[in-house]
Coordinates of C-alpha atoms and ligand atoms in Angstrom, one line a residue:
X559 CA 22.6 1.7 14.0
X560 CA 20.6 1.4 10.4
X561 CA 22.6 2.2 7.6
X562 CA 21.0 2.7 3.9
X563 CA 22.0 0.5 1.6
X564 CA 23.2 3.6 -0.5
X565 CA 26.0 3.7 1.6
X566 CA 26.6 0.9 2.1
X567 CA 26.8 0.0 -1.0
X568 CA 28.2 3.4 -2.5
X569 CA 31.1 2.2 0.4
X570 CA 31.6 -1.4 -0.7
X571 CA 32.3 -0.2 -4.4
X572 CA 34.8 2.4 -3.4
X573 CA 36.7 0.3 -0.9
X574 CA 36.9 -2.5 -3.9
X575 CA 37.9 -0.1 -6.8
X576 CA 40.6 1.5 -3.8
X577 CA 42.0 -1.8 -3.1
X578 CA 42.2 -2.7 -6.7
X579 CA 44.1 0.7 -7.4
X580 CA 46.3 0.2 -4.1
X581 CA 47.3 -3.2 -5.2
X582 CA 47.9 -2.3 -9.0
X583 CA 49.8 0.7 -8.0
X584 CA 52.1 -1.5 -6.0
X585 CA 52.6 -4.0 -8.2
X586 CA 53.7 -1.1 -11.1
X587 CA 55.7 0.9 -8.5
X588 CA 57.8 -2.2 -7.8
X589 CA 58.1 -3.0 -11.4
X590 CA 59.4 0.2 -11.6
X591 CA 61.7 0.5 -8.6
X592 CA 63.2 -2.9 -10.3
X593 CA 63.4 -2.1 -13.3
X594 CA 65.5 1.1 -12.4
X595 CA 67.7 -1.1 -10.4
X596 CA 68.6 -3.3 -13.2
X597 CA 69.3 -0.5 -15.8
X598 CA 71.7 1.6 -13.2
X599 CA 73.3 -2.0 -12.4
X600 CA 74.2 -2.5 -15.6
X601 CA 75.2 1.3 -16.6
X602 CA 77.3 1.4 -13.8
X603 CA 78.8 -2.3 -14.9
X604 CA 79.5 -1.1 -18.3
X605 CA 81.5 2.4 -17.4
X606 CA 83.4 0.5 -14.6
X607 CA 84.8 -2.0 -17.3
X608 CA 85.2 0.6 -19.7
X609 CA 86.9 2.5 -17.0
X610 CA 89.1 -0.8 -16.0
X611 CA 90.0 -1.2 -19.5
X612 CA 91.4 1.7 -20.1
X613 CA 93.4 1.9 -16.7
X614 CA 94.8 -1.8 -17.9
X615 CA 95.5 -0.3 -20.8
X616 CA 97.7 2.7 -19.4
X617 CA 99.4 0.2 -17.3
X618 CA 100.6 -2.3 -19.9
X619 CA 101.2 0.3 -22.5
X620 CA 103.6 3.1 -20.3
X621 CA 106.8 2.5 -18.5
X622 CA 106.7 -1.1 -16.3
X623 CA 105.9 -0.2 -12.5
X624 CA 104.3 -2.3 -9.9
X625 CA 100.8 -1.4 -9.4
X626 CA 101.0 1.0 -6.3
X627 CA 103.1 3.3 -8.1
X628 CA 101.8 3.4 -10.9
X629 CA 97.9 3.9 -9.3
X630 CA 99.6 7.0 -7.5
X631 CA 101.6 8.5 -10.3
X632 CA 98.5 8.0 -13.3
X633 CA 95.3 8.1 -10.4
X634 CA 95.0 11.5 -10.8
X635 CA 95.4 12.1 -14.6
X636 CA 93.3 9.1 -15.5
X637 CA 90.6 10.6 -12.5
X638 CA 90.0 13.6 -14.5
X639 CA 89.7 11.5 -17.7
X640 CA 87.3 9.4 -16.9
X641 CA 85.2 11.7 -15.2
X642 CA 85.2 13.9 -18.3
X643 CA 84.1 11.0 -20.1
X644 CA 81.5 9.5 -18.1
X645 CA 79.3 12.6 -18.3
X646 CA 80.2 14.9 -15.6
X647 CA 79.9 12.1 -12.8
X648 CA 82.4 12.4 -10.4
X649 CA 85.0 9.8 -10.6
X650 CA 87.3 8.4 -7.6
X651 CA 90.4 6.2 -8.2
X652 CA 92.1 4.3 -5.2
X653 CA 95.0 2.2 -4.8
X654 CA 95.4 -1.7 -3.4
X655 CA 95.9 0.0 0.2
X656 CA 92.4 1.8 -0.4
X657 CA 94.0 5.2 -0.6
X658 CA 92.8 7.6 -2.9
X659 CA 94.9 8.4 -6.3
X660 CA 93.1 10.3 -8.0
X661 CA 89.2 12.7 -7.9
X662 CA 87.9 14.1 -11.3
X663 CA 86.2 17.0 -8.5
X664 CA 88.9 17.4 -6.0
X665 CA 87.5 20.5 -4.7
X666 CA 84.2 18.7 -3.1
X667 CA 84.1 16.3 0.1
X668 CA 85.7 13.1 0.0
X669 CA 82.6 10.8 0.3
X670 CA 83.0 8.1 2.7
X671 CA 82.7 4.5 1.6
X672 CA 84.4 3.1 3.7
X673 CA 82.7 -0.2 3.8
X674 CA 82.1 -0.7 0.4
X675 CA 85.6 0.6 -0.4
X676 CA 87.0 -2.3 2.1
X677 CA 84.2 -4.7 -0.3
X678 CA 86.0 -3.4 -3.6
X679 CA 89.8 -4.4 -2.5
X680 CA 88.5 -7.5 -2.3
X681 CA 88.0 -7.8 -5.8
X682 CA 84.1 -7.4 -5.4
X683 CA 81.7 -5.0 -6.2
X684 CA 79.8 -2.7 -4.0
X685 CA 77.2 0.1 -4.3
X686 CA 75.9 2.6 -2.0
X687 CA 72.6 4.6 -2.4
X688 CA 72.1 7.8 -0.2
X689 CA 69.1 10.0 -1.2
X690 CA 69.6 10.5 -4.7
X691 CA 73.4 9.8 -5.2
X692 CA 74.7 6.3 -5.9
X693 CA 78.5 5.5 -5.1
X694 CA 79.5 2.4 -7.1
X695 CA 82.8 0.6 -6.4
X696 CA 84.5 -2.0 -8.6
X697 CA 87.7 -3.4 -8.6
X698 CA 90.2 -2.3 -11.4
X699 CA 91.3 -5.4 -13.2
X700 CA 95.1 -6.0 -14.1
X701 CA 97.6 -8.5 -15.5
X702 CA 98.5 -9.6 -12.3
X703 CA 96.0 -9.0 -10.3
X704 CA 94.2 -5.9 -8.8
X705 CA 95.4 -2.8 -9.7
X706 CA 93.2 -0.6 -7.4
X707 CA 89.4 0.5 -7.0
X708 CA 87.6 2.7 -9.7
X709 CA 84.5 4.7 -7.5
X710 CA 81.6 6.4 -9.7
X711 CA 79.7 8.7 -7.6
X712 CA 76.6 9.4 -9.8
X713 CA 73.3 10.9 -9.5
X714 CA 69.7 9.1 -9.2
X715 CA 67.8 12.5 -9.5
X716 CA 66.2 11.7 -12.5
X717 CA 65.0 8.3 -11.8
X718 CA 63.4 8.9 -8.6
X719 CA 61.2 11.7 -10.1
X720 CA 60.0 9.9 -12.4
X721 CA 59.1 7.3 -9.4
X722 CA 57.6 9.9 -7.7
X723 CA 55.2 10.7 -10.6
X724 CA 54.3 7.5 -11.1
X725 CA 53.6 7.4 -7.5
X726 CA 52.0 10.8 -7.6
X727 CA 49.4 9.8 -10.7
X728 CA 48.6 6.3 -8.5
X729 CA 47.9 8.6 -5.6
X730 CA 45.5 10.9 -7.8
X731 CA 44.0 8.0 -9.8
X732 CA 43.5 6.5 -6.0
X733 CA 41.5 9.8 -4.5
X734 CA 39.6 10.1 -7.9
X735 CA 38.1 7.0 -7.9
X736 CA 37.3 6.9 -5.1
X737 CA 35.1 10.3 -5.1
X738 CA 34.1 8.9 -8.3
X739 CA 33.1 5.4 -7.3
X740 CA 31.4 7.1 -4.1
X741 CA 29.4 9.4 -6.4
X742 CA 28.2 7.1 -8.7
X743 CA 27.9 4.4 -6.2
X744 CA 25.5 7.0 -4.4
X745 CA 23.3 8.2 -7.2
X746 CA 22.7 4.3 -9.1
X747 CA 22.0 3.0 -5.5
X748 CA 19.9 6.0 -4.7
X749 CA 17.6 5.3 -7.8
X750 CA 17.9 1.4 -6.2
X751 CA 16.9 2.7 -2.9
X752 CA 14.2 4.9 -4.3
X753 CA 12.4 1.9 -6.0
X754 CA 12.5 0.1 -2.9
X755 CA 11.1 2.8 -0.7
X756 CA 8.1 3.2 -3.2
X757 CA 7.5 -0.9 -2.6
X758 CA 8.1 -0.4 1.3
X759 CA 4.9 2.5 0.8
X760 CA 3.0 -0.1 -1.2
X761 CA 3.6 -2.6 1.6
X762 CA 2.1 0.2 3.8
X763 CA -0.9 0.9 2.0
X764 CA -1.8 -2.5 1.5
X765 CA -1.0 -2.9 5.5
X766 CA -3.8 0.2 5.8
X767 CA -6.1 -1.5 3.4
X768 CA -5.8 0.4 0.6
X769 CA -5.5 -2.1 -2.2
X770 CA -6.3 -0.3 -5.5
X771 CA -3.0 2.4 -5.4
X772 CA -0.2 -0.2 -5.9
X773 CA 2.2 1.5 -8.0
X774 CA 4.6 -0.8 -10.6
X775 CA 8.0 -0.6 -10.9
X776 CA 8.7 -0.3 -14.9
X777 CA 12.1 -2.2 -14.6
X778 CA 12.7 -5.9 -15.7
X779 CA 14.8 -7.2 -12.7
X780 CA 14.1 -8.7 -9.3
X781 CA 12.4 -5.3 -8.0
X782 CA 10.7 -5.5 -10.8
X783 CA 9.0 -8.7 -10.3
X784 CA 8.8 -8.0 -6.7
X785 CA 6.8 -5.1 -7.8
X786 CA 4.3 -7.0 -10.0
X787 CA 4.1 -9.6 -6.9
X788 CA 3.3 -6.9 -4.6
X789 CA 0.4 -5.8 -7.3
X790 CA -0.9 -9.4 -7.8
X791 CA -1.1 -9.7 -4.0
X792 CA -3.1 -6.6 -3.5
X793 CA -5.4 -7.2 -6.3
X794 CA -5.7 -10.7 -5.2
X795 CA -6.7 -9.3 -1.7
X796 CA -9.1 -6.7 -2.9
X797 CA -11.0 -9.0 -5.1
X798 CA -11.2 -11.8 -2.3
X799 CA -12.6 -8.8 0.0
X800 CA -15.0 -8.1 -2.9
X801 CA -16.3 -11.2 -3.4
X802 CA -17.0 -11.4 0.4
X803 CA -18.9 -8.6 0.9
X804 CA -20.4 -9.6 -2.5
X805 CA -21.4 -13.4 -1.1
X806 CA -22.5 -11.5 2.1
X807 CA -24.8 -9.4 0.3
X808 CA -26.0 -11.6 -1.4
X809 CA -26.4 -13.7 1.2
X810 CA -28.3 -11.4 3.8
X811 CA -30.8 -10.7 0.3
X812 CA -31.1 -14.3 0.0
X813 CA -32.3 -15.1 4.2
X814 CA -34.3 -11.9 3.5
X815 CA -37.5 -13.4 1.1
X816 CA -38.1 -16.2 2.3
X817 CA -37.7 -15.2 6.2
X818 CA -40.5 -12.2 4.7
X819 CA -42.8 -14.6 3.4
X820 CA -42.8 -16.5 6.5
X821 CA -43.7 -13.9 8.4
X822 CA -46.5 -12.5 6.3
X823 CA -48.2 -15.6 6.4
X824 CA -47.5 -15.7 10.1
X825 CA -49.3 -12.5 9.9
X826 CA -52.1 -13.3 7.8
X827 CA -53.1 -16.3 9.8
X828 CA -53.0 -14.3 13.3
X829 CA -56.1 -12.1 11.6
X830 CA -58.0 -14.8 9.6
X831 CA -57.7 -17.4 12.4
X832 CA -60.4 -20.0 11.1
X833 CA -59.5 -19.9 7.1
X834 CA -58.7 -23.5 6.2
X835 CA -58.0 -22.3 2.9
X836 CA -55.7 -20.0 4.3
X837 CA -54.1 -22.0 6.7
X838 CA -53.6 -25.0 4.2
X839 CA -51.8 -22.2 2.0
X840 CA -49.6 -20.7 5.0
X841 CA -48.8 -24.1 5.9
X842 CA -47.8 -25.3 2.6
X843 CA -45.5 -22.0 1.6
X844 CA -43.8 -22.5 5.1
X845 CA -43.0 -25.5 4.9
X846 CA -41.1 -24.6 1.1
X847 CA -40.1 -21.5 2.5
X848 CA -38.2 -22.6 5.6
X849 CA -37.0 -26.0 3.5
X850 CA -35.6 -23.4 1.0
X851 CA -33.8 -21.4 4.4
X852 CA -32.5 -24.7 5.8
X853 CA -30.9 -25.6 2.3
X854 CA -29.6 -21.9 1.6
X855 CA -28.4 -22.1 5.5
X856 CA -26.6 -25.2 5.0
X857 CA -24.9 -24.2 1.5
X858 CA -23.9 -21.0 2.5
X859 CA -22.1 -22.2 5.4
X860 CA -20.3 -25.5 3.7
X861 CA -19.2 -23.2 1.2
X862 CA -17.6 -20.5 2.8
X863 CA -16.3 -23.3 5.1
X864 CA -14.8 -25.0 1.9
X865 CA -13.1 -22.1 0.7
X866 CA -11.6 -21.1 4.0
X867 CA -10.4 -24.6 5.4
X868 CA -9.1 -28.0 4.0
X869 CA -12.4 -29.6 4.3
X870 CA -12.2 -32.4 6.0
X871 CA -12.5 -35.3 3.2
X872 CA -12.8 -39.0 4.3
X873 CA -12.1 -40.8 1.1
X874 CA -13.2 -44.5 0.2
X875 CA -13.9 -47.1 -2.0
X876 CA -17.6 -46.1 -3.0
X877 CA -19.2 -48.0 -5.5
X878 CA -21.3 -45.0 -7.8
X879 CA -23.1 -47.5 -9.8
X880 CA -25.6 -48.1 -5.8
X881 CA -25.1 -44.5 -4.8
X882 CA -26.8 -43.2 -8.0
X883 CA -29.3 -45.7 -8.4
X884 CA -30.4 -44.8 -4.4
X885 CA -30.6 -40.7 -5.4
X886 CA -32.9 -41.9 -8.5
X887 CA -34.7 -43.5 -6.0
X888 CA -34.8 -40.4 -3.4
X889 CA -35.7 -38.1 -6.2
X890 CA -38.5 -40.2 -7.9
X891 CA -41.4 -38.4 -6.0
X892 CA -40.0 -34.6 -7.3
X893 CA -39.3 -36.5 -10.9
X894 CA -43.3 -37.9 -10.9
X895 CA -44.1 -34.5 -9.3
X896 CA -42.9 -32.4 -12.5
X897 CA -43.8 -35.5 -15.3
X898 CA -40.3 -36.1 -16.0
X899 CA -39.0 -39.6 -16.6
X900 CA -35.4 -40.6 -15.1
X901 CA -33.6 -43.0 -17.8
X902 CA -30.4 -44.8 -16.5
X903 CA -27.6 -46.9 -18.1
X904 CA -25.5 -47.7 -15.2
X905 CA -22.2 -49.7 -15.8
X906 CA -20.4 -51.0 -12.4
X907 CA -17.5 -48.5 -11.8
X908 CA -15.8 -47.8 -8.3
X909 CA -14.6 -44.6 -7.1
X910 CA -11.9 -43.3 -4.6
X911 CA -13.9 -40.5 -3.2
X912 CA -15.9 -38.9 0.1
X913 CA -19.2 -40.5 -0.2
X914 CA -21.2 -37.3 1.5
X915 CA -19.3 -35.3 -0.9
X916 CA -20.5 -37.2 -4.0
X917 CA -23.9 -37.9 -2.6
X918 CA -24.2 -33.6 -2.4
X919 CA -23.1 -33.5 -6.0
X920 CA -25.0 -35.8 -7.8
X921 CA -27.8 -34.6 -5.6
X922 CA -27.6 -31.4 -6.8
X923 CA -26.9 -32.1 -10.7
X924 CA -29.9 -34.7 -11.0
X925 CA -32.2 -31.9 -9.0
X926 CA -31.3 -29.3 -11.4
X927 CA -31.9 -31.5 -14.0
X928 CA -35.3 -32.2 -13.4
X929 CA -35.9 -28.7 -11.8
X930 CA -35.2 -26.5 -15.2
X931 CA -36.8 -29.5 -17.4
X932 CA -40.0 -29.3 -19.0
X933 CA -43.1 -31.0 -18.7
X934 CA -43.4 -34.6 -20.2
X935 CA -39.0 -34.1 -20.0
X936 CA -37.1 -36.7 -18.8
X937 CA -33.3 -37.2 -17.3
X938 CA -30.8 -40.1 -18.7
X939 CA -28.6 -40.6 -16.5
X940 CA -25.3 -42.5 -17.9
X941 CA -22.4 -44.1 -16.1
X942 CA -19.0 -46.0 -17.3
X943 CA -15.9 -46.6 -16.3
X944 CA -13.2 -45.3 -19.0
X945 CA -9.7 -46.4 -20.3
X946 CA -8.3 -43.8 -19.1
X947 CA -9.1 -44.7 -15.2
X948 CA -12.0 -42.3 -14.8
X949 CA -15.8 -43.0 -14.1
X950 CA -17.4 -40.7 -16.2
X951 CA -20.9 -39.7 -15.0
X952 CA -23.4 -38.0 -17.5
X953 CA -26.2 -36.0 -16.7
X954 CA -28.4 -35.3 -19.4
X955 CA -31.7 -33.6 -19.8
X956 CA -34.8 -32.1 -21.9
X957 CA -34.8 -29.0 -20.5
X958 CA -34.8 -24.9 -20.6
X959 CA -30.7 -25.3 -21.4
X960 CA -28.4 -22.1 -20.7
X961 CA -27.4 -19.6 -23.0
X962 CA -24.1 -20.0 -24.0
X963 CA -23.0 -17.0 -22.7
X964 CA -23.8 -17.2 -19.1
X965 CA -22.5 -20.9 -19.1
X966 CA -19.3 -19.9 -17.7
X967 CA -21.0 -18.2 -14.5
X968 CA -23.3 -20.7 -13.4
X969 CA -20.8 -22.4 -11.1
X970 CA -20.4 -18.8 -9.4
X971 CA -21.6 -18.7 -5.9
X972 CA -25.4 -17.2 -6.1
X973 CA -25.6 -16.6 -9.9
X974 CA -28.9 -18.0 -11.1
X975 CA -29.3 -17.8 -15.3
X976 CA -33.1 -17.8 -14.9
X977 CA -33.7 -15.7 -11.3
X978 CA -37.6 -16.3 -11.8
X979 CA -37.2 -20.1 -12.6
X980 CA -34.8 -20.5 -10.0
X981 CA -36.7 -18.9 -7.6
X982 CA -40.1 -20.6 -8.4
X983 CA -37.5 -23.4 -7.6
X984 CA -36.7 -22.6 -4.4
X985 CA -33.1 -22.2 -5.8
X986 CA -30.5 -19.9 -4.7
X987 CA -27.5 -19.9 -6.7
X988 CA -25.5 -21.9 -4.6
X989 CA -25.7 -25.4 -5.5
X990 CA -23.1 -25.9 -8.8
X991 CA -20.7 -23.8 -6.6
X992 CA -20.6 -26.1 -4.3
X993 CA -20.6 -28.6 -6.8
X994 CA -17.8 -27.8 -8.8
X995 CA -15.4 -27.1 -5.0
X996 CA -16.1 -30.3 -4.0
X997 CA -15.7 -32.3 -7.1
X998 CA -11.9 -30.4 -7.6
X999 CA -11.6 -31.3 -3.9
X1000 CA -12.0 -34.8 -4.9
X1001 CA -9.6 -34.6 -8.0
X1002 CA -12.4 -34.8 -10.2
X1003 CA -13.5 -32.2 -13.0
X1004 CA -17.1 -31.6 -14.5
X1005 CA -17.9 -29.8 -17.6
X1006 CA -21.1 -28.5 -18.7
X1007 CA -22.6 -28.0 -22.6
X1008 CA -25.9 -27.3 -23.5
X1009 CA -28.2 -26.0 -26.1
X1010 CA -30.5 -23.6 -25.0
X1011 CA -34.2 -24.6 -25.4
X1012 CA -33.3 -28.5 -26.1
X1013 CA -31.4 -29.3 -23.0
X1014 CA -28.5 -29.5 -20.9
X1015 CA -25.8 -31.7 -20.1
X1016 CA -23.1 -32.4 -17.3
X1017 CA -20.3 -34.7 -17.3
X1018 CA -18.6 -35.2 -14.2
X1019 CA -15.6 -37.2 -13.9
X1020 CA -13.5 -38.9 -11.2
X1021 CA -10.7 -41.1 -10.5
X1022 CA -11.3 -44.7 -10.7
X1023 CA -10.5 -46.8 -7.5
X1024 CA -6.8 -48.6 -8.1
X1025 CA -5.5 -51.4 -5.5
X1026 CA -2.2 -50.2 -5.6
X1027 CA -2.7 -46.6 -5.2
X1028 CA -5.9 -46.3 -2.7
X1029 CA -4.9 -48.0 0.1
X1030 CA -8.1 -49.2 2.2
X1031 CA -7.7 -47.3 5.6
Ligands
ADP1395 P1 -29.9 -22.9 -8.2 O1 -30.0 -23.1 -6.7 O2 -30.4 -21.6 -8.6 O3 -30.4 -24.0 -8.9 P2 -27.4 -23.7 -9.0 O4 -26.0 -23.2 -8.6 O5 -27.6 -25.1 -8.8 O6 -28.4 -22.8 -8.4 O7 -27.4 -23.4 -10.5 C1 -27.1 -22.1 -11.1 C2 -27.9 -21.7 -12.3 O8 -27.6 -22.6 -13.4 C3 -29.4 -22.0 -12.1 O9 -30.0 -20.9 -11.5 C4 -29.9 -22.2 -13.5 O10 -30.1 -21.0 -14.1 C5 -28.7 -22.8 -14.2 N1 -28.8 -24.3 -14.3 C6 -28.2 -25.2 -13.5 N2 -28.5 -26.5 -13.9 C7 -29.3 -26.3 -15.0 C8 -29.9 -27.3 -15.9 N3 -29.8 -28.6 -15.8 N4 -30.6 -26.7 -17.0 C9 -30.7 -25.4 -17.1 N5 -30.2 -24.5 -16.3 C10 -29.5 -24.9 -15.3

């Protein structure tokens, strides 16, 4: 069966504020009950030896009897006395033998005491409580010994109402808070439960893909923060959709032109069949064309399959010093091709890294580099190994540069600061996204500054090769 947690909870407070009052009522009730007890005790104590005293008194001061006698000729006399004088509480005087002498009320019922009467001859003291009347029984001191019993029959009344009111209040303070510990219980947890249905309907909506209606909580607890979480999750979501419908757009746009040209030449050449000119053209833009589709093809699919899976990295000792000096080498004929001269200073340093991985980076650095130069340009190329355990690898060049404020973007996936140049290029946007994933998924960083018109310049950095920590695999 589901229970809310409003009552649930509304429940748990109640039954706790309940047993606190059930357990502080008892401890005062018995305080009290005790209490009580102590003060009739020692009431009853005091008029019993006031009584004795002035019984001994009688007997020592009148005519010498032995104690029977006199009990039954002054029991009755000295009854009445006391009794006046103990507040209207009936008093009961008996001899050795346990027979009564004298009754201040000797109208009413004899009350039976027997037992504590047979307790009292023996020189002990003995109380009965029945209802609200206590009969008290104390032996009556003399010179030689016992002289009889003195009974006080008296009434509790008063005491045990004022029990019963302290009872009464604990009873009321018992049903109060507990209707009012329900209550409030009910409407703080209802506010509580509120909050969490609303983040239960945001679950929902985000569950039906409807990102942009998260609500927040405006409260500064853990509902709170679950709130905001829930928000972060389904903005987080939304802009990851975005930005794959965006990279599919873009991407689709992208196949488009170059898969168009293609065919219009493929078009062109089945109507002018015998134009060498022609065919030397369509030839030549095919070739760039589906070069330009293979790279785009490629890029597209090692990026999306970077972001979506641990790539899979084989890490070794590669010494960057060779691998640089062989893409120089690969990239001569393009550098010769656009009059740009490739300078190097190349200090011995050896990385812990995934050589395809840093072959596809460098690659695509140097290219751009000589890509957005200018003619009669030239690349330096600059590598050391720092003290602070990273080869640092600068690429520097003469070229068009990047306005300062779309340097942030161009490591985006398909941004291109110059579209025409980077189309004349054959470029797509892809390349420094790639770049910059797989250099962070080499624990490496790069960094870009440039000055637009004069040139552009990358440093990218990675973790030196150490002994100790790479082991060779
Ligand atoms: P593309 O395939 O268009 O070259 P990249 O991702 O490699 O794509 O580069 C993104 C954009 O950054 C390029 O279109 C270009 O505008 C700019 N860019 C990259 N490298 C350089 C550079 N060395 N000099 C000037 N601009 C550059």
């Amino acid at each position: 069966m589901r229970i809310s947690l409003k009552w649930k909870f509304s429940a748990f407070i109640a039954a706790l504020l309940l047993f606190v009052v059930i357990m502080m009522s008892f401890a005062v009730l018995k305080g009290i009950s005790q209490y009580q007890r102590e003060q009739t005790e020692s009431a009853m104590a005091k008029q019993s030896e006031a009584a004795s005293a002035r019984i001994q008194q009688e007997y020592v001061t009148g005519a010498r009897l032995d104690a029977v006698t006199f009990m039954k000729l002054q029991g009755r006399k000295l009854a009445v006395e006391l009794g006046a004088s103990s507040g209207g509480n009936r008093v009961l005087l008996y001899d050795g033998a346990g027979e009564t002498v004298g009754d201040s009320l000797p109208m009413a019922d004899a009350p039976d005491v027997g037992e504590a009467l047979a307790y009292a001859i023996q020189n002990k003291i003995a109380y009965i409580v029945k209802g609200d009347i206590i009969d008290y029984l104390a032996p009556i001191a003399g010179p030689e010994g016992q002289l009889g019993v003195f009974h006080l029959q008296a009434s509790l009344a008063a005491q045990h109402v004022f029990y019963r009111n302290v009872q009464r209040m604990f009873i009321a303070a018992g049903v109060g808070v507990l209707a009012v510990s329900l209550l409030f219980g009910f409407v703080y947890m209802n506010r509580q439960a509120k909050d969490i249905r609303r983040l239960n309907e945001a679950a929902e909506r985000i569950r039906n893909g409807f990102y942009d209606r998260t609500p927040k909580l405006a409260r500064r607890d853990e509902l709170g923060d679950l709130s905001d979480g829930i928000a972060a999750m389904s903005e987080a979501i939304q802009t990851n959709i975005r930005s794959q419908k965006q990279f599919f757009n873009n991407i689709s746009h992208e196949l488009k032109t170059p898969l168009t040209s293609i065919r219009a030449y493929a078009d062109l050449l089945d109507m002018y069949k015998d134009d060498p000119e022609l065919l030397e053209e369509a030839r030549e833009a095919i070739a760039q064309e589906s070069g330009r589709l293979f790279e785009l093809v490629e890029n597209a699919l090692r990026l999306s399959s970077l972001e979506r899976y641990e790539f899979e990295q084989r890490p070794e000792k590669v010494e960057l010093k060779e691998l640089l000096e062989e893409l120089c080498m690969r990239l001569k004929g393009k550098a010769d091709r656009y009059g740009i001269a490739i300078n190097k200073h190349l200090h011995s340093a050896e990385v812990w890294a995934d050589k395809e991985s840093l072959t596809h980076i460098f690659m695509n650095v140097l290219d751009n580099a000589i890509k957005y130069n200018v003619q009669g340009g030239s690349v330096t190329l600059t590598l050391k190994a720092g003290d602070s355990g990273l080869a640092e690898t600068e690429v520097r060049d003469t070229g068009i540069g990047i306005p300062e404020e779309l340097r942030a973007r161009i490591f985006e996936p398909f941004y291109t600061a110059n579209r025409d140049r980077a189309r004349q290029s054959g470029g797509s946007g892809l390349g420094l996204a790639l770049v910059k994933q797989l250099t962070e998924k080499q624990n490496g960083h790069i960094q870009v500054d440039s000055a637009e018109g004069k040139g552009t310049r990358f440093v990218i950095a990675f973790e030196l090769y150490d002994r100790r920590k790479h082991l060779q695999v």
